[in-house]
mmCIF file of C-alpha atoms in Angstrom:
data_model
loop_
_atom_site.group_PDB
_atom_site.id
_atom_site.type_symbol
_atom_site.label_atom_id
_atom_site.label_comp_id
_atom_site.label_asym_id
_atom_site.label_seq_id
_atom_site.Cartn_x
_atom_site.Cartn_y
_atom_site.Cartn_z
ATOM 1 C CA UNK C 1 97.023 106.649 -46.243
ATOM 2 C CA UNK C 2 98.554 110.121 -45.911
ATOM 3 C CA UNK C 3 97.722 111.181 -42.351
ATOM 4 C CA UNK C 4 95.444 110.003 -39.591
ATOM 5 C CA UNK C 5 93.906 112.718 -37.440
ATOM 6 C CA UNK C 6 92.116 110.553 -34.906
ATOM 7 C CA UNK C 7 91.358 106.955 -34.035
ATOM 8 C CA UNK C 8 88.150 106.427 -32.075
ATOM 9 C CA UNK C 9 87.973 103.025 -30.425
ATOM 10 C CA UNK C 10 84.237 102.912 -29.778
ATOM 11 C CA UNK C 11 83.451 99.287 -29.150
ATOM 12 C CA UNK C 12 81.539 97.649 -26.418
ATOM 13 C CA UNK C 13 79.332 94.757 -25.624
ATOM 14 C CA UNK C 14 77.955 93.442 -22.409
ATOM 15 C CA UNK C 15 75.822 90.623 -21.161
ATOM 16 C CA UNK C 16 72.339 90.593 -19.743
ATOM 17 C CA UNK C 17 72.710 91.846 -16.184
ATOM 18 C CA UNK C 18 73.266 88.862 -13.928
ATOM 19 C CA UNK C 19 75.375 87.567 -11.116
ATOM 20 C CA UNK C 20 78.830 86.639 -12.391
ATOM 21 C CA UNK C 21 78.149 83.030 -11.421
ATOM 22 C CA UNK C 22 75.280 81.000 -10.099
ATOM 23 C CA UNK C 23 72.348 82.062 -12.284
ATOM 24 C CA UNK C 24 70.878 80.610 -15.444
ATOM 25 C CA UNK C 25 72.048 83.598 -17.498
ATOM 26 C CA UNK C 26 75.495 83.868 -15.863
ATOM 27 C CA UNK C 27 78.244 84.235 -18.468
ATOM 28 C CA UNK C 28 79.817 81.135 -19.965
ATOM 29 C CA UNK C 29 83.396 80.909 -21.232
ATOM 30 C CA UNK C 30 82.474 81.771 -24.828
ATOM 31 C CA UNK C 31 80.506 84.899 -23.893
ATOM 32 C CA UNK C 32 83.301 86.062 -21.563
ATOM 33 C CA UNK C 33 85.852 85.666 -24.373
ATOM 34 C CA UNK C 34 83.621 87.585 -26.797
ATOM 35 C CA UNK C 35 83.330 90.512 -24.397
ATOM 36 C CA UNK C 36 87.076 90.576 -23.739
ATOM 37 C CA UNK C 37 87.846 90.339 -27.472
ATOM 38 C CA UNK C 38 85.387 93.102 -28.329
ATOM 39 C CA UNK C 39 85.966 95.477 -25.420
ATOM 40 C CA UNK C 40 89.723 95.067 -24.884
ATOM 41 C CA UNK C 41 91.485 93.182 -27.667
ATOM 42 C CA UNK C 42 89.972 95.177 -30.545
ATOM 43 C CA UNK C 43 90.959 98.492 -28.900
ATOM 44 C CA UNK C 44 94.514 97.355 -28.202
ATOM 45 C CA UNK C 45 94.956 95.871 -31.683
ATOM 46 C CA UNK C 46 93.546 98.883 -33.572
ATOM 47 C CA UNK C 47 95.794 101.138 -31.515
ATOM 48 C CA UNK C 48 98.838 98.978 -32.285
ATOM 49 C CA UNK C 49 98.027 99.153 -36.009
ATOM 50 C CA UNK C 50 97.391 102.924 -36.211
ATOM 51 C CA UNK C 51 99.752 104.413 -33.595
ATOM 52 C CA UNK C 52 103.030 103.783 -35.495
ATOM 53 C CA UNK C 53 101.701 105.855 -38.426
ATOM 54 C CA UNK C 54 100.596 108.629 -36.052
ATOM 55 C CA UNK C 55 104.054 108.788 -34.480
ATOM 56 C CA UNK C 56 105.708 109.493 -37.846
ATOM 57 C CA UNK C 57 103.264 112.190 -38.966
ATOM 58 C CA UNK C 58 104.073 115.871 -39.213
ATOM 59 C CA UNK C 59 101.459 118.516 -38.503
ATOM 60 C CA UNK C 60 98.723 118.815 -35.902
ATOM 61 C CA UNK C 61 98.692 116.400 -32.985
ATOM 62 C CA UNK C 62 96.781 113.234 -33.821
ATOM 63 C CA UNK C 63 94.708 111.558 -31.168
ATOM 64 C CA UNK C 64 93.364 108.281 -29.922
ATOM 65 C CA UNK C 65 90.011 108.308 -28.158
ATOM 66 C CA UNK C 66 89.126 105.157 -26.251
ATOM 67 C CA UNK C 67 85.502 104.853 -25.197
ATOM 68 C CA UNK C 68 85.414 103.280 -21.752
ATOM 69 C CA UNK C 69 82.601 103.670 -19.213
ATOM 70 C CA UNK C 70 81.821 105.073 -15.792
ATOM 71 C CA UNK C 71 81.288 101.406 -14.911
ATOM 72 C CA UNK C 72 85.048 100.968 -15.303
ATOM 73 C CA UNK C 73 85.710 103.528 -12.575
ATOM 74 C CA UNK C 74 83.526 102.055 -9.841
ATOM 75 C CA UNK C 75 82.407 98.742 -8.418
ATOM 76 C CA UNK C 76 79.559 97.712 -10.700
ATOM 77 C CA UNK C 77 77.723 94.553 -9.607
ATOM 78 C CA UNK C 78 75.764 92.532 -12.171
ATOM 79 C CA UNK C 79 78.002 93.885 -14.937
ATOM 80 C CA UNK C 80 81.237 92.414 -13.626
ATOM 81 C CA UNK C 81 82.863 91.413 -16.916
ATOM 82 C CA UNK C 82 81.744 94.567 -18.756
ATOM 83 C CA UNK C 83 82.922 96.883 -15.961
ATOM 84 C CA UNK C 84 86.234 95.044 -15.702
ATOM 85 C CA UNK C 85 86.920 95.343 -19.430
ATOM 86 C CA UNK C 86 86.144 99.059 -19.353
ATOM 87 C CA UNK C 87 88.483 99.485 -16.359
ATOM 88 C CA UNK C 88 91.139 97.847 -18.514
ATOM 89 C CA UNK C 89 90.539 100.410 -21.284
ATOM 90 C CA UNK C 90 90.889 103.272 -18.795
ATOM 91 C CA UNK C 91 94.178 101.856 -17.528
ATOM 92 C CA UNK C 92 95.400 101.110 -21.073
ATOM 93 C CA UNK C 93 94.731 104.751 -21.968
ATOM 94 C CA UNK C 94 96.637 106.016 -18.910
ATOM 95 C CA UNK C 95 99.633 103.799 -19.642
ATOM 96 C CA UNK C 96 99.650 104.721 -23.329
ATOM 97 C CA UNK C 97 99.435 108.430 -22.494
ATOM 98 C CA UNK C 98 102.403 108.042 -20.145
ATOM 99 C CA UNK C 99 104.417 106.393 -22.942
ATOM 100 C CA UNK C 100 103.473 108.965 -25.583
ATOM 101 C CA UNK C 101 103.374 112.198 -23.595
ATOM 102 C CA UNK C 102 106.408 113.618 -25.461
ATOM 103 C CA UNK C 103 105.330 112.311 -28.854
ATOM 104 C CA UNK C 104 102.490 114.800 -29.414
ATOM 105 C CA UNK C 105 99.833 112.099 -29.654
ATOM 106 C CA UNK C 106 96.757 112.880 -27.583
ATOM 107 C CA UNK C 107 95.406 109.843 -25.735
ATOM 108 C CA UNK C 108 91.994 110.194 -24.140
ATOM 109 C CA UNK C 109 89.625 107.857 -22.305
ATOM 110 C CA UNK C 110 85.965 108.797 -22.325
ATOM 111 C CA UNK C 111 83.929 107.314 -19.466
ATOM 112 C CA UNK C 112 80.251 108.033 -20.098
ATOM 113 C CA UNK C 113 77.306 107.038 -17.997
ATOM 114 C CA UNK C 114 74.128 106.041 -19.860
ATOM 115 C CA UNK C 115 73.644 107.126 -23.483
ATOM 116 C CA UNK C 116 70.589 106.237 -25.555
ATOM 117 C CA UNK C 117 72.043 103.664 -27.976
ATOM 118 C CA UNK C 118 71.137 100.238 -29.331
ATOM 119 C CA UNK C 119 73.365 98.679 -26.650
ATOM 120 C CA UNK C 120 71.292 100.399 -23.945
ATOM 121 C CA UNK C 121 68.100 99.221 -25.669
ATOM 122 C CA UNK C 122 67.587 102.820 -26.845
ATOM 123 C CA UNK C 123 66.653 103.926 -23.341
ATOM 124 C CA UNK C 124 64.550 107.052 -23.121
ATOM 125 C CA UNK C 125 66.526 110.292 -23.307
ATOM 126 C CA UNK C 126 66.425 112.468 -20.191
ATOM 127 C CA UNK C 127 68.384 115.340 -18.696
ATOM 128 C CA UNK C 128 71.165 112.852 -17.850
ATOM 129 C CA UNK C 129 70.738 110.446 -20.799
ATOM 130 C CA UNK C 130 71.593 112.055 -24.147
ATOM 131 C CA UNK C 131 71.120 110.657 -27.615
ATOM 132 C CA UNK C 132 74.225 109.179 -29.217
ATOM 133 C CA UNK C 133 74.487 112.207 -31.524
ATOM 134 C CA UNK C 134 74.342 114.756 -28.688
ATOM 135 C CA UNK C 135 76.854 112.753 -26.680
ATOM 136 C CA UNK C 136 79.276 112.375 -29.609
ATOM 137 C CA UNK C 137 79.305 116.126 -30.274
ATOM 138 C CA UNK C 138 79.901 116.888 -26.610
ATOM 139 C CA UNK C 139 82.649 114.259 -26.313
ATOM 140 C CA UNK C 140 84.444 115.579 -29.400
ATOM 141 C CA UNK C 141 84.326 119.085 -27.916
ATOM 142 C CA UNK C 142 86.331 117.645 -24.991
ATOM 143 C CA UNK C 143 89.026 116.190 -27.254
ATOM 144 C CA UNK C 144 92.434 117.027 -25.843
ATOM 145 C CA UNK C 145 91.040 118.912 -22.835
ATOM 146 C CA UNK C 146 91.424 116.125 -20.260
ATOM 147 C CA UNK C 147 93.089 112.744 -20.443
ATOM 148 C CA UNK C 148 89.992 111.144 -18.864
ATOM 149 C CA UNK C 149 86.537 112.653 -19.181
ATOM 150 C CA UNK C 150 82.915 111.612 -19.108
ATOM 151 C CA UNK C 151 82.541 113.478 -22.388
ATOM 152 C CA UNK C 152 79.287 115.092 -21.295
ATOM 153 C CA UNK C 153 78.925 117.763 -18.608
ATOM 154 C CA UNK C 154 75.667 116.306 -17.302
ATOM 155 C CA UNK C 155 77.429 112.975 -16.799
ATOM 156 C CA UNK C 156 80.087 114.813 -14.784
ATOM 157 C CA UNK C 157 77.315 116.216 -12.610
ATOM 158 C CA UNK C 158 75.642 112.831 -12.171
ATOM 159 C CA UNK C 159 78.974 111.132 -11.376
ATOM 160 C CA UNK C 160 79.724 113.843 -8.826
ATOM 161 C CA UNK C 161 76.334 113.268 -7.190
ATOM 162 C CA UNK C 162 76.863 109.476 -7.203
ATOM 163 C CA UNK C 163 80.270 109.953 -5.601
ATOM 164 C CA UNK C 164 78.711 111.929 -2.744
ATOM 165 C CA UNK C 165 76.630 108.901 -1.816
ATOM 166 C CA UNK C 166 77.917 106.246 0.557
ATOM 167 C CA UNK C 167 79.029 103.137 -1.326
ATOM 168 C CA UNK C 168 76.181 101.101 0.183
ATOM 169 C CA UNK C 169 73.577 103.513 -1.232
ATOM 170 C CA UNK C 170 75.325 103.591 -4.626
ATOM 171 C CA UNK C 171 75.223 99.766 -4.675
ATOM 172 C CA UNK C 172 71.467 99.809 -3.968
ATOM 173 C CA UNK C 173 70.936 102.176 -6.913
ATOM 174 C CA UNK C 174 73.085 100.061 -9.243
ATOM 175 C CA UNK C 175 71.293 96.882 -8.156
ATOM 176 C CA UNK C 176 67.905 98.553 -8.759
ATOM 177 C CA UNK C 177 69.014 99.584 -12.265
ATOM 178 C CA UNK C 178 70.280 96.045 -12.916
ATOM 179 C CA UNK C 179 67.026 94.494 -11.691
ATOM 180 C CA UNK C 180 65.048 96.864 -13.903
ATOM 181 C CA UNK C 181 67.215 95.879 -16.889
ATOM 182 C CA UNK C 182 66.794 92.194 -16.113
ATOM 183 C CA UNK C 183 63.009 92.524 -16.233
ATOM 184 C CA UNK C 184 63.232 94.070 -19.723
ATOM 185 C CA UNK C 185 65.390 91.243 -21.127
#
């Protein structure tokens, strides 16, 4: 392995939307561990494997892109474990960037909203929901621009609009989305 330009930690899994406890499809210990292992442990471990090589490289600044989620930035009922793991990735990225700021390694957390992927049951693309390909191109264009980004300008707009809403209204919207998802499962 001569040089590594970029590590993209793009992992994520969630559960069917449900209350954290008290429902038939609430997460059990095994499913909680799987989500933590996938969403947090794999990102931390891959970074610990690749970063030492990046720190010894000469040439252009290498980078680490950690895919988090808008859900990790806000209270996100019915996706408690998923949102919490993505919040961990955002914080991990901030801490790592603070450690490596003089080492010329770019650390970036990308916090998208919905993207049409297999994980989102290939939801219909709209003005605010891009295909995975469109999102990936947009996110890569943002590489090194901001330490935390949504990766997609339309997601920035939607997040801005969400943030204008009172928390109680935002919770109603999130609960409606969760209930809609639950009906599809």
